[in-house]
C-alpha cells in the first residue's frame, strides 16, 4: 500500500476524531444563564459556608462554563474533597462533593529517639493532624518527614509503616509504626588535596570525627549536613588566616553503607599559594582621623595575609566610627592581588554615612523585669547623638545585673532617615528566685528542717530579698536581708541585714558549748563613676559563748566577756568593668573593704582586698585570675576576735582542701591531747591566688551557661600561735584540677575534681568538691 493511501486514511481518522470531540463538547457546554439557586450535596462535616465562600458566583448572577471551571479548581484547592462536580438542574447549580476522610487520632509506636509530641508538631506543620483531611499523598509525605527527622539524629535505616483504620462518619485513625534501627556513625573522614598542612592537623579542626571518648555526649561521630558545612567553613577560615587566598573546597562526597550503619566522608580541597601583605591603604572618608584608625590596624605588612586580622581590623574600625557617632559606617576590604609575586595589597574603603542620633530604644525579652530596671542602666539616651562607647557600657551594666543569660544591643535603620537609628535591646531572662525546703534526720542531729527564699529581682523591680532558716539542733540560722539597688534616683543602694545563728558541737565531739551570734547592719553603696562605687555601713553585733569547748573559745569568753558586743563600721570601694556578672569573659573587678569596731567589748580592724581579671584568649577560651588578701588586728590592746578570723580551703578558696580547714587549730578544753576533737579556728591573715582556663563545655557551642575549667590554686591562712591556738605550717598550699560550672535555675553551680600538689601531713583534703555560688 502506497504512502499516499496511508496519509489519506490518517486524515479521515483525524477528521472523525475531531467531529466526535466537537459533538461531545457541544453536549457538555452550557449556555450562560441566570442562577436561580445553588444547592450543595454530599457534605458530612465541612460547613456549607466554606463552599459558598469559594464559589466565584452567587444566586442572581450569570453562570458560565468558565465560572464552573473556576469553582471546581477553587474547591479542589481547599484539599477537603476527593471529588467535585457541578450539575445544572433547570437554573439551579448543584455542587456535588465527596469529602476526604478526616484524621481522628494519630499514634506512634516504637519511638525511642523522639517523643510523640515532637513528631506530632512536625506533622501538623505539613497539614497532617487531628481534624485535618487525610489522603494517601500526605501520608507518604509524612513518612518522608519522619525519616528526615531521624536523619538529623544520624539514623538513616529507619523504617515507617502506616496503618489507616476507618472509623464511622468518614474518619480514620492513623498509626505510625517506627522501626528506628541504630545510629549510623562516621567510619572514615578524609581530606584530599592538602599539601601545606598535615591531614591529621586539619581533621583536628573539625567538629565531625570518627569518634572519641566524648562522642557519647557531643555526637561528633554522627553525620549532620549543617555540621559538615560549618566544618568546611572552619577549613576555609584556617587557610584564609594563613594567606591562602585561592583556597577552595572542590567537592565533598558523603557515602552511606548498604546497611546504613556507617558513613564515609571525603573532602577534596585545592590550597593554592600563600600570599603576603605588600601594603596597607586607607581610602575613602576617615573623618580626617587616619592616625586614630591606624591604631586599630591588626594587619601587618610583610606577614602572611590573615582574614582573621582583617576581620578584627574591620570590627575595630566599625567601633571607632560608632564612637564618633556614625552608626552605619561601611568599611569594605578591596584586596589588590599580585598573583605572579604572591603578594596582596590590603585596601580598606570607608564610607561613614551620616552622623546619627538615637531616635528610640526598644527593650525586648523582659517578660518579668520592668523596663525601668533595664533603662536606668542605659548610658546611651534617646534623642541624643549615637555613641558606641556609651552603648557598650550600657550593655555591660545591664549584663552585670545578673538577671539575664544574654544581653545584646543591635542597630536598626529608620526608613527614609539616614541620620536616625533605633536601638533594639534584647535580653534573655534567667530564673532569679530560689525556694528551697528540706528535711533531714540523723543519729547526731535528729530531725532538722531547712528552708530558704531568695529573690534577686523581686516582682521585676530589681530589688533583692533573702530569707534563710535552719532548725538543726546543732546549727540554727535565721537570716533576713534586703537590697534596693536604687534607694535614690542617683543609684545609691541600701542593704539591711539581720541574722541570728546558734552553733553547738555534735554529740560525738563531746562538750556542751553554745555560740550565739546576733547581728544587724545597714550598708549604702554610692556610685562615684560608671565603674566605681563607695560603700559605707554600720552595725551592731553580739556574741555569746557558754561552756567553751576549745581552749581558744574559752580564752575569747575570758577576754571579751559573754556576751561580747561590737559596733562595726565599714568602708569599702569596688570597681567592676567585667562584661558579665555570672559568666565574665573579659574585664576587671576590684574590691577593698575595711571593717572597724570602735565601741563595745571587741575592738579591731579588718581589711580585705580582692582583684579579678579576665583575658579573652579567643572567642571560646578565657584566662581568669583571682587574688585576695586579708588582714585583721586587735585594737586598744585587745586580741583580734577569734570569730572574725579568716578561713581557707574548699571551693572559693584553695580547692582540694576541706572547707575552712586551713589555718590554726584549738585543742579541746576537756581532751587537749585528742587531735580528733581539735576545732579549726582559721587565722587573722590570709592570701589566695586562683587561676583558671575556661572553655565552653563540648557540644554546647559558645553557650556561657555551661562551661568547664582547669585551675591552679595557691594560698593559706595564717594565725598567731598562743597557748590556746596551734598554728600549722606557714608554707603556701597549692592544688590543681578540673571542673564544671553551670548557671542553673537555682544559681551558679560549680563541681571540681582536685589534687593537692603542695600540702602538709596534717591537712585534710578532698578529691571532689561542690558549691552553689559565684565564680572562684
XYZ file of C-alpha atoms in Angstrom:
776
model
C 0.000 0.000 0.000
C 1.405 3.358 -1.041
C 2.333 6.168 1.339
C -0.331 8.453 -0.184
C -3.053 5.966 0.753
C -1.760 5.870 4.372
C -1.832 9.663 4.511
C -5.457 9.734 3.181
C -6.638 7.173 5.760
C -4.857 9.113 8.556
C -6.597 12.378 7.526
C -10.002 10.663 7.526
C -9.464 9.186 11.005
C -8.265 12.549 12.378
C -11.324 14.288 10.926
C -13.587 11.693 12.555
C -11.973 12.175 15.984
C -12.343 15.953 15.744
C -16.033 15.608 14.814
C -16.639 13.357 17.845
C -14.851 15.825 20.170
C -16.901 18.723 18.849
C -20.088 16.749 19.346
C -19.186 15.878 22.944
C -18.131 19.467 23.634
C -21.448 20.699 22.353
C -23.237 18.199 24.564
C -21.295 19.326 27.725
C -21.409 23.010 27.040
C -23.962 25.082 28.927
C -25.396 28.259 27.627
C -24.938 31.085 30.138
C -27.966 31.531 32.367
C -29.094 33.406 35.464
C -28.638 31.342 38.636
C -31.951 30.689 40.395
C -30.438 28.752 43.304
C -27.291 26.954 44.460
C -27.519 23.556 46.151
C -24.712 21.629 47.892
C -24.799 17.830 48.050
C -22.501 15.288 49.713
C -21.446 17.264 52.806
C -20.741 15.389 56.047
C -18.529 17.580 58.242
C -17.493 20.557 56.123
C -19.680 23.612 56.608
C -21.696 24.724 53.571
C -20.398 28.231 54.139
C -16.882 27.020 53.345
C -18.044 26.022 49.851
C -20.167 29.129 49.251
C -17.186 31.325 50.174
C -15.085 29.603 47.492
C -17.598 29.841 44.618
C -16.966 32.592 42.041
C -20.725 33.140 41.554
C -23.856 33.819 43.626
C -27.614 33.475 43.208
C -28.869 36.011 40.701
C -25.588 36.186 38.797
C -24.871 34.679 35.404
C -23.406 31.174 35.291
C -20.994 30.091 32.554
C -18.654 27.160 31.873
C -15.639 29.323 32.729
C -17.076 30.112 36.166
C -17.853 26.441 36.657
C -14.240 25.501 35.924
C -13.012 28.186 38.337
C -15.355 26.864 41.021
C -14.108 23.286 40.644
C -10.456 24.390 40.845
C -11.169 26.512 43.915
C -12.912 23.682 45.750
C -10.143 21.184 44.939
C -7.689 23.804 46.201
C -9.233 23.539 49.679
C -7.787 19.980 49.924
C -11.029 18.895 51.609
C -12.582 16.865 48.808
C -11.728 13.739 46.836
C -14.148 14.611 44.033
C -16.040 17.730 42.927
C -18.506 18.134 40.077
C -21.142 20.670 39.083
C -24.530 19.741 37.702
C -27.208 22.037 36.246
C -30.874 21.392 37.039
C -33.314 23.927 35.496
C -31.422 27.052 36.515
C -30.149 25.523 39.786
C -26.416 24.953 40.196
C -25.842 21.712 42.090
C -22.363 21.332 43.595
C -21.752 17.651 44.329
C -18.731 16.878 46.567
C -17.149 13.817 48.098
C -15.268 14.680 51.268
C -11.885 13.283 52.145
C -11.761 11.349 55.439
C -10.620 13.378 58.456
C -7.953 12.278 60.890
C -9.476 11.296 64.229
C -6.219 10.448 66.021
C -2.507 9.946 65.328
C -0.479 7.392 67.269
C 3.163 6.326 67.199
C 4.670 3.015 68.210
C 8.332 2.060 68.511
C 9.588 5.562 69.367
C 12.750 5.836 71.440
C 14.721 8.700 69.918
C 11.793 11.167 69.779
C 8.842 11.933 71.982
C 5.447 11.599 70.246
C 4.691 15.293 70.817
C 7.743 16.291 68.768
C 6.690 14.298 65.709
C 3.057 15.351 66.134
C 4.103 19.014 65.879
C 6.237 18.297 62.816
C 3.378 16.528 61.017
C 0.980 19.316 61.900
C 3.290 21.749 60.096
C 2.693 19.830 56.824
C -1.065 19.713 57.348
C -1.484 16.289 58.963
C -3.149 16.389 62.361
C -6.309 15.659 64.266
C -9.328 17.024 62.412
C -7.321 17.608 59.223
C -8.254 15.951 55.903
C -6.481 12.708 55.082
C -5.236 11.307 51.803
C -2.534 8.903 50.710
C -0.296 11.628 49.309
C 0.000 13.462 52.627
C 0.562 10.133 54.402
C 3.501 9.399 52.087
C 4.880 12.864 52.723
C 4.556 12.312 56.485
C 6.659 9.155 56.200
C 9.415 11.101 54.444
C 9.248 13.861 57.050
C 9.624 11.347 59.888
C 12.593 9.733 58.147
C 14.211 13.140 57.656
C 13.798 13.874 61.375
C 15.649 10.669 62.182
C 18.264 11.624 59.619
C 19.113 14.675 61.743
C 19.983 12.220 64.535
C 22.160 10.090 62.263
C 19.601 7.278 61.939
C 19.230 6.523 58.240
C 17.932 2.947 58.382
C 14.620 3.870 59.973
C 11.504 2.199 58.582
C 7.986 3.623 58.932
C 4.837 1.576 58.374
C 1.458 3.301 58.479
C -1.936 1.869 59.222
C -5.116 3.828 58.477
C -8.106 2.395 60.346
C -11.515 3.578 59.057
C -13.983 4.912 61.620
C -17.637 5.925 61.432
C -18.534 9.333 59.990
C -15.792 9.163 57.369
C -12.873 9.351 59.836
C -9.615 7.403 60.169
C -7.126 6.601 62.895
C -3.503 6.825 61.771
C -0.776 4.732 63.376
C 2.906 5.161 62.510
C 4.919 2.100 63.479
C 8.555 3.207 63.562
C 11.443 0.734 63.442
C 14.310 3.004 64.386
C 17.359 0.818 63.933
C 20.718 2.066 65.160
C 22.693 5.249 64.672
C 24.930 5.489 61.622
C 28.375 6.672 62.662
C 31.195 8.179 60.664
C 33.579 5.346 59.837
C 36.063 7.276 57.711
C 36.718 11.022 57.346
C 39.397 12.191 54.923
C 40.730 15.403 53.438
C 42.290 15.105 49.972
C 44.401 17.688 48.169
C 46.129 19.233 51.177
C 49.875 19.835 50.912
C 50.808 22.661 53.302
C 49.126 21.150 56.360
C 49.020 17.579 57.570
C 45.672 15.860 57.256
C 45.591 14.892 60.931
C 46.050 18.544 61.944
C 43.229 19.655 59.649
C 40.938 16.926 60.948
C 41.545 18.167 64.498
C 39.893 21.461 63.480
C 36.619 19.787 62.568
C 33.678 19.094 64.850
C 32.861 15.910 62.961
C 35.148 12.951 63.617
C 35.201 9.171 63.677
C 34.529 9.037 67.415
C 36.341 9.738 70.680
C 35.758 9.346 74.403
C 33.293 12.277 74.432
C 31.279 11.228 71.373
C 28.518 9.794 73.553
C 27.819 13.380 74.601
C 28.971 15.571 71.689
C 27.593 13.241 68.968
C 30.672 14.213 66.938
C 30.655 10.882 65.085
C 27.117 11.444 63.769
C 26.844 12.950 60.318
C 24.956 16.221 60.110
C 24.828 18.383 56.991
C 24.890 21.616 58.983
C 27.892 20.434 60.987
C 29.697 19.477 57.778
C 29.037 22.920 56.287
C 30.334 24.520 59.468
C 33.464 22.353 59.287
C 34.029 23.364 55.667
C 33.842 26.999 56.768
C 36.338 26.218 59.533
C 38.729 24.778 56.949
C 38.278 27.839 54.774
C 38.970 30.192 57.702
C 42.049 28.181 58.642
C 43.584 28.593 55.185
C 42.499 32.218 54.687
C 44.030 33.154 58.023
C 47.352 31.825 56.724
C 47.453 33.611 53.404
C 45.856 31.035 51.089
C 43.530 33.391 49.229
C 42.814 30.893 46.443
C 41.779 28.089 48.772
C 38.538 26.352 47.887
C 36.631 23.175 48.652
C 36.252 21.423 45.313
C 33.727 18.820 46.425
C 32.521 16.657 49.275
C 31.454 13.046 48.954
C 29.228 11.516 51.597
C 28.647 7.773 51.141
C 26.450 5.630 53.358
C 26.980 1.889 53.604
C 24.470 -0.610 52.240
C 23.270 -1.458 55.752
C 23.006 2.290 56.543
C 25.146 1.880 59.649
C 28.322 3.705 58.651
C 29.254 6.805 56.658
C 32.391 7.745 54.732
C 33.168 11.416 54.067
C 35.811 12.713 51.646
C 36.582 16.446 51.412
C 38.505 17.493 48.292
C 40.363 20.794 48.547
C 42.630 22.985 46.451
C 45.026 25.001 48.578
C 46.520 27.407 46.079
C 49.510 29.502 47.137
C 50.158 31.598 50.241
C 50.115 35.405 49.852
C 51.909 38.009 51.930
C 50.712 41.569 52.625
C 52.646 44.037 50.458
C 50.978 47.264 51.637
C 48.021 48.723 53.519
C 45.984 51.646 52.214
C 43.099 53.574 53.732
C 40.759 55.018 51.141
C 37.529 56.937 51.472
C 36.375 59.173 54.310
C 38.054 58.537 57.655
C 36.906 61.836 59.186
C 40.466 63.196 58.945
C 41.378 60.815 61.786
C 43.514 58.299 59.903
C 46.081 58.238 62.698
C 43.491 57.101 65.226
C 42.165 54.442 62.878
C 45.635 53.086 62.244
C 45.944 52.317 65.969
C 43.198 49.719 65.396
C 45.057 48.132 62.466
C 45.805 44.458 63.164
C 47.147 43.674 59.671
C 50.951 43.855 59.322
C 52.948 44.453 56.144
C 55.247 41.555 55.322
C 53.214 38.984 57.214
C 51.032 36.335 55.638
C 47.587 37.606 54.706
C 45.239 36.751 57.552
C 41.484 37.029 57.122
C 41.045 36.966 60.911
C 43.200 40.063 61.439
C 41.361 41.789 58.591
C 38.037 40.999 60.296
C 39.491 42.213 63.600
C 40.544 45.451 61.930
C 37.123 45.962 60.353
C 35.486 45.417 63.736
C 37.842 47.924 65.372
C 37.182 50.498 62.638
C 33.427 49.994 62.908
C 33.513 50.524 66.675
C 35.633 53.636 66.273
C 33.213 55.081 63.732
C 30.443 54.271 66.219
C 32.318 56.128 68.953
C 32.273 59.181 66.686
C 28.518 58.832 66.138
C 28.394 57.020 62.786
C 26.083 54.067 63.378
C 26.052 52.699 59.827
C 29.619 53.201 58.663
C 30.696 50.753 55.959
C 34.270 49.562 55.592
C 34.931 47.295 52.646
C 38.199 45.425 52.112
C 39.302 45.579 48.495
C 42.325 43.375 48.061
C 44.644 44.011 45.121
C 46.203 40.641 44.337
C 49.561 40.211 42.586
C 49.351 36.518 41.735
C 52.710 36.438 39.978
C 54.575 37.550 43.108
C 52.125 36.078 45.616
C 51.542 39.484 47.168
C 48.348 41.279 48.175
C 47.680 44.921 48.942
C 45.011 45.414 51.593
C 42.818 48.394 50.725
C 40.138 49.413 53.219
C 37.468 51.641 51.679
C 35.438 53.598 54.269
C 32.063 55.273 53.863
C 30.854 56.594 57.239
C 27.468 57.843 56.042
C 25.736 60.481 58.134
C 26.236 61.045 61.820
C 23.164 59.641 63.557
C 21.222 60.252 66.704
C 19.213 57.644 68.595
C 15.510 58.028 67.902
C 14.207 55.220 70.106
C 15.465 52.436 72.396
C 13.299 49.319 72.249
C 13.573 46.689 75.003
C 12.666 43.092 74.131
C 12.574 39.811 76.034
C 11.933 41.186 79.543
C 8.844 39.191 80.429
C 9.304 39.748 84.177
C 11.837 42.532 84.644
C 10.370 46.016 84.438
C 11.539 48.299 81.665
C 12.734 50.915 84.145
C 15.095 48.403 85.802
C 16.833 47.956 82.450
C 16.566 51.506 81.152
C 18.105 53.052 84.260
C 21.321 51.206 83.407
C 21.382 52.709 79.895
C 24.003 55.383 79.398
C 23.016 55.990 75.782
C 19.960 58.254 75.874
C 17.160 58.633 73.343
C 17.090 61.786 71.199
C 20.871 62.175 71.590
C 23.876 61.536 69.393
C 24.750 57.900 68.839
C 27.836 56.927 70.919
C 29.294 53.420 70.587
C 31.214 53.703 73.863
C 28.067 54.508 75.829
C 26.201 51.663 74.125
C 28.876 49.107 75.043
C 28.957 50.469 78.590
C 25.165 50.168 78.786
C 25.255 46.553 77.623
C 27.878 45.646 80.218
C 25.977 47.381 83.036
C 22.782 45.500 82.177
C 24.649 42.184 81.956
C 26.262 42.820 85.339
C 22.819 42.954 86.953
C 22.869 39.160 86.868
C 19.223 38.841 85.811
C 19.901 37.735 82.238
C 21.793 34.972 80.476
C 22.150 37.090 77.325
C 22.159 40.829 76.579
C 22.561 42.237 73.059
C 22.074 45.677 71.524
C 21.549 45.934 67.758
C 21.228 48.942 65.440
C 18.096 49.220 63.325
C 17.814 51.661 60.464
C 14.951 54.143 60.407
C 13.304 54.171 56.944
C 13.972 57.345 54.962
C 16.016 58.802 57.830
C 19.738 58.182 57.337
C 20.591 60.408 60.310
C 18.499 58.359 62.777
C 18.895 54.939 64.367
C 16.795 52.775 66.668
C 18.488 50.567 69.252
C 16.975 47.138 69.893
C 17.997 45.871 73.326
C 17.259 42.136 73.626
C 17.597 40.179 76.872
C 17.062 36.546 77.825
C 15.903 36.315 81.417
C 17.064 33.659 83.840
C 15.265 32.451 86.976
C 16.367 34.806 89.757
C 14.294 33.281 92.540
C 15.038 30.210 94.614
C 12.781 28.420 97.071
C 14.385 25.568 98.965
C 12.694 23.378 101.550
C 14.315 20.320 103.029
C 14.234 17.960 105.967
C 16.739 15.527 107.351
C 17.182 13.046 110.162
C 20.416 11.803 111.648
C 21.591 9.998 114.730
C 23.513 13.077 115.806
C 21.210 15.932 114.846
C 17.799 14.261 114.949
C 15.091 15.927 112.830
C 16.105 19.175 111.135
C 14.277 21.465 108.741
C 15.928 23.788 106.255
C 14.108 26.459 104.265
C 15.226 29.405 102.230
C 13.730 32.010 99.942
C 15.904 34.170 97.753
C 14.771 36.508 95.014
C 17.303 38.765 93.335
C 14.688 40.533 91.229
C 11.507 40.797 93.315
C 8.487 41.292 91.043
C 10.882 42.512 88.363
C 11.742 45.562 90.469
C 15.488 44.919 90.694
C 15.320 44.637 94.493
C 16.535 41.507 96.250
C 15.236 39.707 99.327
C 16.803 36.753 101.103
C 15.380 34.719 103.983
C 17.003 31.586 105.389
C 16.090 29.333 108.301
C 17.726 26.163 109.633
C 16.183 24.311 112.589
C 19.029 21.843 113.126
C 19.659 21.027 116.781
C 23.313 21.937 116.364
C 23.392 24.647 113.694
C 20.418 27.011 113.792
C 20.179 30.004 111.495
C 17.666 32.777 110.982
C 18.621 35.452 108.441
C 16.791 38.202 106.601
C 18.347 40.689 104.193
C 17.046 43.054 101.543
C 18.785 45.264 98.979
C 17.409 48.186 96.989
C 19.986 48.977 94.267
C 18.292 52.310 93.533
C 17.422 53.592 97.010
C 17.831 57.013 95.448
C 17.323 58.050 91.834
C 21.102 58.618 91.578
C 21.788 54.910 92.095
C 22.653 54.839 95.805
C 21.973 51.305 97.067
C 20.796 50.316 100.535
C 21.058 46.923 102.252
C 19.514 45.791 105.528
C 20.781 42.552 107.089
C 19.769 40.897 110.361
C 20.750 37.408 111.489
C 20.742 35.055 114.456
C 22.876 31.900 114.489
C 23.403 29.250 117.153
C 26.145 26.603 116.954
C 26.607 23.559 119.160
C 29.022 20.614 118.933
C 27.827 17.216 117.701
C 27.413 14.568 120.408
C 30.426 12.722 119.010
C 32.613 15.773 119.644
C 31.837 15.931 123.329
C 31.144 19.057 125.365
C 28.060 21.220 125.572
C 29.206 24.681 124.498
C 26.972 27.039 122.573
C 27.866 30.026 120.376
C 25.081 32.559 119.789
C 25.647 35.386 117.314
C 23.255 38.284 116.770
C 23.927 40.860 114.086
C 22.136 43.776 112.432
C 23.642 46.225 109.968
C 22.825 48.658 107.202
C 25.051 49.453 104.207
C 24.896 52.085 101.478
C 26.639 51.966 98.103
C 27.357 55.324 96.475
C 28.355 55.386 92.787
C 31.222 57.780 92.090
C 31.697 56.850 88.421
C 30.313 54.415 85.872
C 32.535 51.642 87.226
C 33.321 52.710 90.805
C 31.253 52.619 93.971
C 31.944 53.567 97.603
C 30.343 51.530 100.399
C 29.659 52.768 103.942
C 27.828 50.968 106.693
C 27.289 50.469 110.383
C 26.004 47.665 112.535
C 25.749 46.136 115.954
C 26.603 42.571 116.932
C 26.643 40.388 119.988
C 28.446 37.074 120.520
C 27.927 34.721 123.454
C 29.947 31.578 124.233
C 28.849 29.315 127.038
C 30.851 26.332 128.338
C 33.642 26.873 125.796
C 34.586 23.612 124.127
C 38.011 24.676 122.852
C 40.740 26.479 124.713
C 40.558 29.367 122.202
C 36.810 29.755 122.751
C 37.322 29.837 126.495
C 40.018 32.487 126.026
C 37.644 34.558 123.884
C 34.960 34.491 126.560
C 37.530 35.349 129.221
C 38.934 38.371 127.317
C 35.817 39.888 125.776
C 33.081 38.575 128.055
C 29.893 36.786 127.184
C 28.022 38.320 125.537
C 30.702 40.309 123.704
C 29.293 43.323 121.888
C 30.714 45.306 118.998
C 29.709 48.197 116.786
C 31.463 47.616 113.441
C 31.716 50.416 110.913
C 32.500 49.528 107.312
C 34.050 51.490 104.476
C 34.770 49.990 101.071
C 35.324 50.610 97.383
C 34.652 48.472 94.330
C 35.314 48.792 90.622
C 33.660 46.469 88.112
C 34.367 46.514 84.373
C 33.514 42.838 83.711
C 31.327 42.144 80.698
C 29.084 39.818 82.724
C 28.226 39.197 86.344
C 27.591 35.453 86.044
C 29.950 34.356 83.272
C 32.548 37.050 82.522
C 34.955 36.645 79.619
C 36.825 39.952 79.870
C 37.227 42.882 82.219
C 38.341 43.541 85.762
C 36.846 43.545 89.233
C 38.449 45.116 92.324
C 37.177 45.408 95.875
C 38.578 46.954 99.057
C 36.705 46.626 102.330
C 37.597 47.730 105.827
C 35.685 46.925 108.994
C 36.448 48.591 112.279
C 34.797 48.114 115.658
C 35.253 51.343 117.599
C 32.925 50.685 120.509
C 31.763 47.789 122.630
C 33.716 44.840 124.002
C 35.515 43.935 120.772
C 37.935 46.468 119.231
C 39.557 45.522 115.958
C 40.223 46.463 112.359
C 39.884 44.127 109.405
C 40.900 44.924 105.806
C 40.349 42.920 102.618
C 41.424 43.395 99.018
C 40.243 41.360 96.026
C 41.371 41.613 92.408
C 39.924 39.667 89.447
C 40.986 39.883 85.820
C 39.591 38.097 82.748
C 41.519 37.870 79.477
C 39.748 36.549 76.349
C 42.303 34.327 74.608
C 39.903 33.541 71.755
C 36.147 33.731 71.281
C 35.860 30.403 73.118
C 38.660 30.431 75.703
C 39.201 32.772 78.654
C 42.023 33.012 81.178
C 40.945 34.252 84.609
C 42.832 35.252 87.760
C 41.572 35.995 91.251
C 43.692 37.373 94.099
C 42.568 38.002 97.671
C 44.489 39.374 100.648
C 43.074 39.763 104.161
C 44.484 41.243 107.371
C 42.993 41.613 110.860
C 44.367 43.200 114.026
C 43.063 43.859 117.505
C 42.917 47.456 118.807
C 43.202 49.009 122.206
C 45.498 46.291 123.486
C 42.952 43.562 122.767
C 43.350 40.477 120.616
C 41.762 40.100 117.214
C 38.416 38.392 117.923
C 38.511 34.688 117.208
C 35.134 34.709 115.465
C 36.337 37.341 112.955
C 39.115 35.086 111.677
C 39.643 34.163 108.031
C 39.143 30.573 106.917
C 40.653 28.843 103.891
C 40.181 25.672 101.916
C 37.414 24.449 99.622
C 35.678 25.982 96.614
C 36.068 29.746 96.708
C 39.492 29.301 98.297
C 42.243 26.700 97.834
C 40.348 23.843 96.248
C 41.271 20.294 97.207
C 41.417 21.077 100.916
C 38.394 20.616 103.148
C 36.217 23.666 103.537
C 37.573 26.041 106.207
C 40.357 23.745 107.449
C 43.413 25.887 106.633
C 44.830 27.932 109.494
C 45.128 27.359 113.217
C 43.511 24.760 115.437
C 42.457 24.958 119.060
C 42.694 21.859 121.253
C 39.655 20.642 123.138
C 39.445 22.047 126.641
C 38.382 18.689 128.038
C 40.737 16.486 125.972
C 43.663 18.618 124.763
C 45.630 15.608 123.530
C 42.808 14.203 121.424
C 43.510 15.605 117.938
C 40.146 14.408 116.584
C 38.429 16.962 118.844
C 40.553 19.913 117.685
C 38.490 22.828 116.360
C 39.604 24.773 113.275
C 39.795 28.449 114.122
C 41.392 29.964 110.980
C 43.652 32.983 111.327
C 43.906 36.756 111.210
C 45.729 36.895 107.871
C 45.059 35.220 104.542
C 46.359 35.160 101.000
C 44.869 33.477 97.936
C 45.591 33.172 94.214
C 43.252 31.349 91.817
C 43.938 30.897 88.105
C 41.548 29.297 85.619
C 41.465 28.440 81.940
C 37.778 28.496 80.978
C 36.269 26.870 77.882
C 32.761 26.026 76.654
C 31.595 22.536 77.501
C 31.940 20.211 74.467
C 28.853 20.132 72.323
C 27.261 23.384 73.574
C 28.973 25.847 71.229
C 29.615 29.237 72.825
C 26.904 28.852 75.466
C 28.275 30.606 78.548
C 25.835 28.961 80.962
C 27.705 25.638 80.868
C 31.493 25.760 80.887
C 34.439 23.708 82.029
C 37.711 24.896 83.526
C 41.185 23.837 84.560
C 42.705 25.569 87.569
C 45.689 26.076 89.849
C 45.161 27.498 93.375
C 47.742 28.781 95.840
C 47.116 30.232 99.302
C 46.979 29.826 103.044
C 45.550 31.283 106.244
C 47.977 32.495 108.920
C 47.452 32.782 112.641
C 49.449 33.866 115.671
C 50.431 30.943 117.864
C 49.426 31.173 121.511
C 48.728 28.989 124.485
C 45.259 28.252 123.084
C 45.931 28.127 119.331
C 48.335 25.881 117.450
C 49.325 27.256 114.043
C 50.062 24.895 111.197
C 52.921 25.363 108.776
C 53.108 28.811 107.183
C 54.047 27.243 103.857
C 51.699 28.007 100.991
C 49.267 25.275 99.989
C 48.623 24.553 96.314
C 46.292 22.423 94.261
C 45.226 21.848 90.662
C 42.335 20.184 88.898
C 39.429 20.490 86.515
C 35.787 21.363 86.986
C 32.426 22.285 85.529
C 30.404 25.444 86.108
C 26.706 25.722 85.282
C 24.375 28.689 85.640
C 21.397 26.640 86.814
C 17.880 27.761 87.781
C 18.974 27.690 91.443
C 22.134 29.717 90.868
C 25.709 29.147 89.690
C 26.844 25.574 90.409
C 30.482 24.509 90.444
C 31.877 20.985 90.656
C 35.628 20.414 90.864
C 37.917 17.378 90.868
C 41.134 18.401 92.608
C 44.573 17.132 93.508
C 46.627 18.942 96.179
C 50.135 19.488 94.841
C 51.572 21.073 97.994
C 50.262 20.048 101.390
C 51.255 19.121 104.927
C 50.720 15.784 106.638
C 48.059 17.211 108.972
C 45.986 18.804 106.173
C 42.520 17.493 105.396
C 41.983 17.033 101.677
C 39.090 16.218 99.336
C 39.088 14.994 95.754
C 35.627 16.201 94.723
C 34.042 19.449 95.873
C 30.708 21.066 95.068
C 29.416 24.592 95.607
C 26.440 26.820 94.825
C 27.783 30.339 94.418
C 29.634 32.704 92.135
C 32.889 32.330 90.239
C 36.053 31.289 92.096
